[in-house]
């Protein structure tokens, strides 16, 4: 047995599981690319001062220090980033003179949070983010664009790697702010943080939290009722307006904000459902824990896997970059959370963990160069292969290929070469300059709905 | 001006520079894949105890602590990995029961070293590693295989992204050990660490270091003379044997080790040069700073860019995994070092920083869905595009595309669509279901030898 133990919260995949993860990352990247999002990466660290704030994530920062201390004089204290939004905002701020706005970027990197590990919650995990950031004015359709691209990415993941169907829940901070003000709540941010816990602590828990920050019973009741409104179609709209009357909400400005937000949610849901039918719904309970959102907010669950929590979240922000002047909107896919579910439940498995489609057998060490030449001829046509490490008996070499999951073994021969499909046992004459494996065997592929958890 | 400053040693690239970095990573990954190396990733952190040792790198470890302290009871102290070899050895140790050996893997990830930043030396940088690890016995040709695959990867980088020609310098620890023992040196590891500094401190510096660890003047002189031997062909072999006699080295076992090592270097150099002519040379000065190497050691410089230091290094090890029983050999490309040189010297530039080949113009907000449909038809055929964020005058929309580096603007029209190449001004009728941009315009490409440093 291994004398080393995995670290809880820091997932690592087997070579075959990594094939699934790579398929997820490639699928997402291709959808982002087709929609004109440029790829960047940011450094893993930020000054701790910049990572601060009062979100849950910022409390779980990993701070760096050097083993050989005393040489860090004058350098800022650094921490590992806990998301890709904060570093991206800093990147835009730093490069505002050279970037062309609106700047559309995607970013797929690992992030770190020192929270208690549990199923689907990791300390190190991949995120895949898109954001659109504009100078001064964010184009009206950016909030829909970002949601549509994410809906398409999730749909492509459903087709290619078997990610279960996604439901994107959409709300709007203005709607919520208008309503909260209408029922007399002044600390809207604090009330939102309470509502954000609805799934964990239930309506009574939220009422208690609201009471704790001085919200009266009637207002708290109104808040909980608002959070219960959701619909696939436009029904939420009338129900929300009715609720405004029922709870006797007040104020012209508050109502304007509320109605504006409702219309905005309705338009967004319709736009997303036009692009990817059946994906979006209005859900007025969506709060998001982060203070910086100012417009649309999104969360996404997988049908039948609601226990995973949201796998794709985000929202619109106005003051994240440089303190203002660069409004933006972004969403983030929790890639590791998805991959973990796919591989631990056997939803997606790789056809093999090794890239080689062919093991070229070695007759004896003197003719190894002949086998090397076969391998190079196959590689020149994009067929991954490897040459047997030993000139053992062919039976042993076939066993070796089998154990590694390599589907074909190639036998160089003086009278001509042959290749054997070791799954069927079929062996045929072949030329290294022209032989083709079946398309599905060229590279490892992702199989859906097969296999059991490792 | 930006109110935030870049962190020294933590490079970040512009979207166009990232195109170059992605081309480098993709090129390397494809060569590794064609040679049957499976991709894995390991977590960014290891227990500090495992990162220990006396290499220079291990002294520069970044150690993690959580901002909200006091909750880490019983958890090991964690540090960021400083290379990909130590985590890989741990990965193999952990999974020895399920991996098929010899295990061939590649790994491309960032690593962190808290050393003083300077040109080509970063605190955060990408490495691209291959290793072959066997159970009990490493196949004889593994040391050549790994060097050949790296020579091919560097050659592919030369062709595709303009990386200057590489020279791989090869030595062997047994050769060195045999010779050192022959001239009476007992602490071979300490002598090697002195010789490793040859490039920095010169022959007299090495003599001084050797004197410091008790090596006599004659032996030190012999060590320096051995390190001066190098050749493209087999000349080094006879010169080294002559030197053995000239310095009056002694001992049957030492001579056997020495000759065995010499033969091994000769075979390796020939194998690499057969695969990629003119790449390898024997260089008996190559020492490598790491204690764990036991056979072949490699370093690689770029012709005309020797100031960069080695861009691809490694060697054979016998006791790195689980304390023994899993001999291996590996090499690592310093990707960030390469990319930095390519982009800062304008050796490689991207044709554009934005993926979009086409900006679909918007006639007015009412017909935006028409423009969206054009974009979707192009995307369905793999052509990245975006829709204009505003329905401004066409001149403004063309300007917008120009500023972002998008080569084509598409104009939907009631009588039929047209597409304009904004570089030539040529405008032609086009159908979204069939129009193709020139192949070179579909995606951003890497241009060689153009442009000046940003």
Short mmCIF file of N, CA, C and O in Angstrom, two decimals, chain A residues 71-160:
data_model
loop_
_atom_site.label_atom_id
_atom_site.label_comp_id
_atom_site.label_asym_id
_atom_site.label_seq_id
_atom_site.Cartn_x
_atom_site.Cartn_y
_atom_site.Cartn_z
N UNK A 71 13.62 37.93 3.92
CA UNK A 71 14.05 38.56 2.66
C UNK A 71 12.90 39.27 1.99
O UNK A 71 13.04 39.74 0.86
N UNK A 72 11.78 39.34 2.66
CA UNK A 72 10.58 39.88 2.02
C UNK A 72 10.35 41.34 2.32
O UNK A 72 9.27 41.86 2.09
N UNK A 73 11.36 41.99 2.86
CA UNK A 73 11.19 43.40 3.22
C UNK A 73 10.62 44.21 2.06
O UNK A 73 11.14 44.17 0.95
N UNK A 74 9.56 44.94 2.36
CA UNK A 74 9.02 45.85 1.36
C UNK A 74 8.10 45.20 0.34
O UNK A 74 7.49 45.89 -0.46
N UNK A 75 8.01 43.85 0.36
CA UNK A 75 7.10 43.21 -0.57
C UNK A 75 5.73 43.07 0.08
O UNK A 75 5.63 42.80 1.27
N UNK A 76 4.67 43.24 -0.74
CA UNK A 76 3.35 43.14 -0.15
C UNK A 76 3.05 41.70 0.25
O UNK A 76 3.60 40.76 -0.33
N UNK A 77 2.20 41.54 1.25
CA UNK A 77 1.76 40.21 1.64
C UNK A 77 0.89 39.63 0.53
O UNK A 77 -0.02 40.29 0.04
N UNK A 78 1.19 38.39 0.12
CA UNK A 78 0.49 37.79 -1.02
C UNK A 78 -0.40 36.63 -0.59
O UNK A 78 -0.06 35.89 0.34
N UNK A 79 -1.52 36.49 -1.27
CA UNK A 79 -2.40 35.35 -1.02
C UNK A 79 -2.80 34.71 -2.33
O UNK A 79 -2.72 35.34 -3.39
N UNK A 80 -3.21 33.44 -2.28
CA UNK A 80 -3.70 32.76 -3.48
C UNK A 80 -5.10 33.27 -3.82
O UNK A 80 -5.93 33.44 -2.92
N UNK A 81 -5.37 33.51 -5.09
CA UNK A 81 -6.71 33.99 -5.45
C UNK A 81 -7.77 32.93 -5.14
O UNK A 81 -7.51 31.74 -5.23
N UNK A 82 -8.97 33.40 -4.75
CA UNK A 82 -10.05 32.48 -4.38
C UNK A 82 -11.12 32.44 -5.46
O UNK A 82 -12.07 31.67 -5.39
N UNK A 83 -10.98 33.32 -6.47
CA UNK A 83 -11.84 33.26 -7.64
C UNK A 83 -11.06 33.89 -8.79
O UNK A 83 -9.89 34.26 -8.61
N UNK A 84 -11.69 33.98 -9.96
CA UNK A 84 -10.99 34.58 -11.11
C UNK A 84 -11.53 35.97 -11.42
O UNK A 84 -11.03 36.64 -12.33
N UNK A 85 -12.52 36.42 -10.67
CA UNK A 85 -13.13 37.73 -10.94
C UNK A 85 -12.27 38.85 -10.38
O UNK A 85 -12.00 39.85 -11.06
N UNK A 86 -11.83 38.69 -9.13
CA UNK A 86 -10.99 39.72 -8.50
C UNK A 86 -9.68 39.92 -9.27
O UNK A 86 -9.32 41.06 -9.60
N UNK A 87 -8.96 38.83 -9.63
CA UNK A 87 -7.74 39.03 -10.43
C UNK A 87 -8.03 39.64 -11.81
O UNK A 87 -7.25 40.46 -12.29
N UNK A 88 -9.16 39.27 -12.41
CA UNK A 88 -9.49 39.81 -13.72
C UNK A 88 -9.74 41.32 -13.62
O UNK A 88 -9.28 42.10 -14.46
N UNK A 89 -10.45 41.73 -12.59
CA UNK A 89 -10.71 43.17 -12.41
C UNK A 89 -9.39 43.91 -12.27
O UNK A 89 -9.20 44.99 -12.83
N UNK A 90 -8.45 43.34 -11.55
CA UNK A 90 -7.13 43.96 -11.39
C UNK A 90 -6.37 43.99 -12.71
O UNK A 90 -5.70 44.96 -13.05
N UNK A 91 -6.48 42.91 -13.48
CA UNK A 91 -5.83 42.83 -14.81
C UNK A 91 -6.35 43.94 -15.72
O UNK A 91 -5.57 44.62 -16.40
N UNK A 92 -7.67 44.12 -15.72
CA UNK A 92 -8.27 45.17 -16.57
C UNK A 92 -7.82 46.54 -16.10
O UNK A 92 -7.47 47.41 -16.91
N UNK A 93 -7.79 46.74 -14.79
CA UNK A 93 -7.38 48.03 -14.24
C UNK A 93 -5.94 48.34 -14.68
O UNK A 93 -5.64 49.45 -15.11
N UNK A 94 -5.08 47.32 -14.60
CA UNK A 94 -3.68 47.50 -14.96
C UNK A 94 -3.49 47.80 -16.44
O UNK A 94 -2.57 48.50 -16.83
N UNK A 95 -4.36 47.23 -17.29
CA UNK A 95 -4.16 47.32 -18.73
C UNK A 95 -5.22 48.16 -19.42
O UNK A 95 -5.43 48.04 -20.63
N UNK A 96 -5.88 49.04 -18.67
CA UNK A 96 -6.99 49.79 -19.26
C UNK A 96 -6.55 50.64 -20.44
O UNK A 96 -7.35 50.95 -21.33
N UNK A 97 -5.27 51.01 -20.50
CA UNK A 97 -4.80 51.87 -21.59
C UNK A 97 -4.65 51.09 -22.89
O UNK A 97 -4.67 51.69 -23.97
N UNK A 98 -4.47 49.77 -22.83
CA UNK A 98 -4.18 49.02 -24.06
C UNK A 98 -5.30 48.06 -24.48
O UNK A 98 -5.35 47.65 -25.63
N UNK A 99 -6.19 47.71 -23.56
CA UNK A 99 -7.27 46.79 -23.92
C UNK A 99 -8.32 47.51 -24.76
O UNK A 99 -8.58 48.69 -24.57
N UNK A 100 -8.94 46.78 -25.70
CA UNK A 100 -10.06 47.31 -26.48
C UNK A 100 -11.36 46.92 -25.77
O UNK A 100 -11.60 45.75 -25.53
N UNK A 101 -12.19 47.92 -25.46
CA UNK A 101 -13.45 47.67 -24.74
C UNK A 101 -14.62 47.72 -25.71
O UNK A 101 -14.57 48.44 -26.69
N UNK A 102 -15.71 46.98 -25.46
CA UNK A 102 -15.88 46.01 -24.38
C UNK A 102 -14.89 44.87 -24.53
O UNK A 102 -14.73 44.33 -25.62
N UNK A 103 -14.25 44.50 -23.41
CA UNK A 103 -13.27 43.42 -23.39
C UNK A 103 -13.98 42.14 -22.98
O UNK A 103 -14.61 42.07 -21.94
N UNK A 104 -13.91 41.16 -23.87
CA UNK A 104 -14.53 39.85 -23.61
C UNK A 104 -13.42 38.86 -23.37
O UNK A 104 -12.63 38.60 -24.27
N UNK A 105 -13.35 38.28 -22.19
CA UNK A 105 -12.27 37.32 -21.95
C UNK A 105 -12.80 36.06 -21.29
O UNK A 105 -13.78 36.08 -20.58
N UNK A 106 -12.10 34.94 -21.56
CA UNK A 106 -12.34 33.76 -20.72
C UNK A 106 -11.05 33.36 -20.05
O UNK A 106 -9.95 33.67 -20.50
N UNK A 107 -11.23 32.66 -18.95
CA UNK A 107 -10.10 32.31 -18.09
C UNK A 107 -10.44 30.98 -17.43
O UNK A 107 -11.51 30.81 -16.88
N UNK A 108 -9.52 30.01 -17.55
CA UNK A 108 -9.74 28.71 -16.91
C UNK A 108 -8.52 28.41 -16.07
O UNK A 108 -7.44 28.11 -16.61
N UNK A 109 -8.65 28.53 -14.78
CA UNK A 109 -7.51 28.31 -13.89
C UNK A 109 -8.00 27.73 -12.57
O UNK A 109 -9.18 27.79 -12.24
N UNK A 110 -7.03 27.24 -11.81
CA UNK A 110 -7.36 26.77 -10.48
C UNK A 110 -7.43 27.95 -9.51
O UNK A 110 -6.72 28.94 -9.68
N UNK A 111 -8.29 27.80 -8.52
CA UNK A 111 -8.39 28.77 -7.44
C UNK A 111 -8.35 28.01 -6.13
O UNK A 111 -8.53 26.79 -6.11
N UNK A 112 -8.10 28.71 -5.04
CA UNK A 112 -7.90 28.06 -3.76
C UNK A 112 -8.74 28.70 -2.66
O UNK A 112 -8.80 29.94 -2.56
N UNK A 113 -9.40 27.89 -1.88
CA UNK A 113 -10.17 28.37 -0.72
C UNK A 113 -9.93 27.42 0.45
O UNK A 113 -10.16 26.22 0.32
N UNK A 114 -9.54 27.98 1.57
CA UNK A 114 -9.20 27.14 2.72
C UNK A 114 -10.40 26.69 3.51
O UNK A 114 -10.33 26.59 4.73
N UNK A 115 -11.52 26.43 2.83
CA UNK A 115 -12.71 26.04 3.60
C UNK A 115 -12.73 24.55 3.89
O UNK A 115 -11.90 23.80 3.39
N UNK A 116 -13.67 24.17 4.75
CA UNK A 116 -13.78 22.76 5.11
C UNK A 116 -14.19 21.94 3.90
O UNK A 116 -15.21 22.21 3.28
N UNK A 117 -13.37 20.94 3.51
CA UNK A 117 -13.70 20.17 2.31
C UNK A 117 -14.94 19.30 2.53
O UNK A 117 -15.14 18.78 3.61
N UNK A 118 -15.77 19.15 1.52
CA UNK A 118 -16.90 18.22 1.55
C UNK A 118 -17.22 17.90 0.10
O UNK A 118 -16.66 18.50 -0.81
N UNK A 119 -18.12 16.94 -0.12
CA UNK A 119 -18.45 16.53 -1.50
C UNK A 119 -18.78 17.74 -2.36
O UNK A 119 -19.66 18.53 -2.05
N UNK A 120 -18.05 17.87 -3.46
CA UNK A 120 -18.31 18.97 -4.38
C UNK A 120 -17.71 20.31 -3.94
O UNK A 120 -17.81 21.30 -4.64
N UNK A 121 -17.12 20.34 -2.74
CA UNK A 121 -16.46 21.56 -2.27
C UNK A 121 -14.99 21.25 -2.07
O UNK A 121 -14.63 20.42 -1.24
N UNK A 122 -14.14 21.91 -2.81
CA UNK A 122 -12.72 21.61 -2.76
C UNK A 122 -11.93 22.82 -2.26
O UNK A 122 -12.43 23.94 -2.24
N UNK A 123 -10.70 22.57 -1.85
CA UNK A 123 -9.80 23.66 -1.47
C UNK A 123 -9.01 24.16 -2.66
O UNK A 123 -8.52 25.28 -2.65
N UNK A 124 -8.84 23.28 -3.64
CA UNK A 124 -8.22 23.67 -4.91
C UNK A 124 -9.14 23.19 -6.01
O UNK A 124 -9.49 22.01 -6.04
N UNK A 125 -9.56 24.11 -6.88
CA UNK A 125 -10.46 23.68 -7.95
C UNK A 125 -10.36 24.60 -9.16
O UNK A 125 -9.95 25.74 -9.06
N UNK A 126 -10.74 24.02 -10.31
CA UNK A 126 -10.77 24.74 -11.57
C UNK A 126 -12.04 25.56 -11.68
O UNK A 126 -13.13 25.06 -11.45
N UNK A 127 -11.89 26.81 -12.11
CA UNK A 127 -13.04 27.58 -12.54
C UNK A 127 -12.86 27.96 -14.01
O UNK A 127 -11.74 28.10 -14.49
N UNK A 128 -13.97 28.12 -14.71
CA UNK A 128 -13.94 28.60 -16.10
C UNK A 128 -14.87 29.80 -16.18
O UNK A 128 -16.08 29.65 -16.02
N UNK A 129 -14.28 30.96 -16.37
CA UNK A 129 -15.04 32.22 -16.30
C UNK A 129 -15.13 32.93 -17.63
O UNK A 129 -14.16 32.91 -18.41
N UNK A 130 -16.25 33.56 -17.90
CA UNK A 130 -16.29 34.60 -18.93
C UNK A 130 -16.75 35.90 -18.29
O UNK A 130 -17.55 35.90 -17.34
N UNK A 131 -16.23 36.99 -18.79
CA UNK A 131 -16.69 38.33 -18.38
C UNK A 131 -16.68 39.24 -19.60
O UNK A 131 -15.86 39.07 -20.50
N UNK A 132 -17.60 40.19 -19.60
CA UNK A 132 -17.55 41.30 -20.56
C UNK A 132 -17.44 42.56 -19.72
O UNK A 132 -18.26 42.79 -18.84
N UNK A 133 -16.39 43.33 -19.97
CA UNK A 133 -16.22 44.59 -19.24
C UNK A 133 -16.16 45.74 -20.25
O UNK A 133 -15.44 45.64 -21.25
N UNK A 134 -16.92 46.77 -20.00
CA UNK A 134 -16.98 47.91 -20.91
C UNK A 134 -16.40 49.15 -20.25
O UNK A 134 -16.15 49.18 -19.05
N UNK A 135 -16.14 50.15 -21.05
CA UNK A 135 -15.74 51.43 -20.50
C UNK A 135 -17.00 52.28 -20.40
O UNK A 135 -17.72 52.44 -21.39
N UNK A 136 -17.30 52.77 -19.23
CA UNK A 136 -18.44 53.66 -18.95
C UNK A 136 -19.81 52.99 -19.05
O UNK A 136 -20.55 52.96 -18.07
N UNK A 137 -20.16 52.46 -20.25
CA UNK A 137 -21.51 51.91 -20.39
C UNK A 137 -21.45 50.47 -20.87
O UNK A 137 -20.87 50.18 -21.92
N UNK A 138 -22.05 49.57 -20.11
CA UNK A 138 -22.10 48.16 -20.53
C UNK A 138 -23.23 48.02 -21.55
O UNK A 138 -24.36 48.39 -21.29
N UNK A 139 -22.92 47.45 -22.75
CA UNK A 139 -23.98 47.28 -23.76
C UNK A 139 -25.17 46.54 -23.16
O UNK A 139 -25.01 45.60 -22.37
N UNK A 140 -26.38 46.96 -23.57
CA UNK A 140 -27.61 46.47 -22.96
C UNK A 140 -27.71 44.95 -22.98
O UNK A 140 -28.21 44.34 -22.04
N UNK A 141 -27.23 44.31 -24.05
CA UNK A 141 -27.47 42.88 -24.17
C UNK A 141 -26.35 42.03 -23.54
O UNK A 141 -26.39 40.80 -23.63
N UNK A 142 -25.36 42.68 -22.89
CA UNK A 142 -24.23 41.91 -22.35
C UNK A 142 -24.69 40.90 -21.29
O UNK A 142 -24.19 39.77 -21.24
N UNK A 143 -25.68 41.33 -20.46
CA UNK A 143 -26.14 40.41 -19.41
C UNK A 143 -26.80 39.16 -20.00
O UNK A 143 -26.69 38.07 -19.46
N UNK A 144 -27.50 39.34 -21.14
CA UNK A 144 -28.08 38.17 -21.82
C UNK A 144 -27.00 37.36 -22.54
O UNK A 144 -26.98 36.13 -22.47
N UNK A 145 -26.07 38.06 -23.21
CA UNK A 145 -25.00 37.38 -23.95
C UNK A 145 -24.25 36.38 -23.07
O UNK A 145 -24.04 35.22 -23.44
N UNK A 146 -23.83 36.86 -21.91
CA UNK A 146 -23.03 36.03 -21.01
C UNK A 146 -23.83 34.79 -20.57
O UNK A 146 -23.32 33.67 -20.56
N UNK A 147 -25.10 35.01 -20.25
CA UNK A 147 -25.94 33.89 -19.81
C UNK A 147 -26.16 32.90 -20.95
O UNK A 147 -26.17 31.68 -20.75
N UNK A 148 -26.32 33.42 -22.17
CA UNK A 148 -26.55 32.54 -23.33
C UNK A 148 -25.30 31.71 -23.62
O UNK A 148 -25.38 30.50 -23.87
N UNK A 149 -24.13 32.34 -23.57
CA UNK A 149 -22.89 31.61 -23.83
C UNK A 149 -22.72 30.50 -22.79
O UNK A 149 -22.34 29.36 -23.12
N UNK A 150 -23.02 30.81 -21.53
CA UNK A 150 -22.90 29.78 -20.49
C UNK A 150 -23.93 28.67 -20.70
O UNK A 150 -23.63 27.49 -20.51
N UNK A 151 -25.15 29.05 -21.09
CA UNK A 151 -26.19 28.03 -21.33
C UNK A 151 -25.73 27.11 -22.47
O UNK A 151 -25.92 25.89 -22.41
N UNK A 152 -25.09 27.70 -23.48
CA UNK A 152 -24.60 26.89 -24.59
C UNK A 152 -23.42 26.01 -24.18
O UNK A 152 -23.30 24.86 -24.63
N UNK A 153 -22.56 26.54 -23.32
CA UNK A 153 -21.42 25.74 -22.84
C UNK A 153 -21.94 24.54 -22.05
O UNK A 153 -21.47 23.40 -22.24
N UNK A 154 -22.92 24.77 -21.18
CA UNK A 154 -23.47 23.68 -20.39
C UNK A 154 -24.19 22.68 -21.28
O UNK A 154 -24.16 21.46 -21.04
N UNK A 155 -24.85 23.18 -22.34
CA UNK A 155 -25.54 22.29 -23.26
C UNK A 155 -24.53 21.44 -24.05
O UNK A 155 -24.76 20.25 -24.28
N UNK A 156 -23.42 22.07 -24.44
CA UNK A 156 -22.37 21.32 -25.15
C UNK A 156 -21.78 20.26 -24.22
O UNK A 156 -21.48 19.14 -24.65
N UNK A 157 -21.63 20.59 -22.93
CA UNK A 157 -21.13 19.61 -21.96
C UNK A 157 -22.12 18.45 -21.79
O UNK A 157 -21.71 17.31 -21.59
N UNK A 158 -23.40 18.76 -21.88
CA UNK A 158 -24.41 17.71 -21.77
C UNK A 158 -24.25 16.74 -22.94
O UNK A 158 -24.21 15.53 -22.76
N UNK A 159 -24.09 17.29 -24.14
CA UNK A 159 -23.96 16.44 -25.32
C UNK A 159 -22.66 15.65 -25.33
O UNK A 159 -22.64 14.48 -25.66
N UNK A 160 -21.54 16.32 -25.00
CA UNK A 160 -20.24 15.69 -25.21
C UNK A 160 -19.75 14.85 -24.05
O UNK A 160 -19.01 13.88 -24.25
#
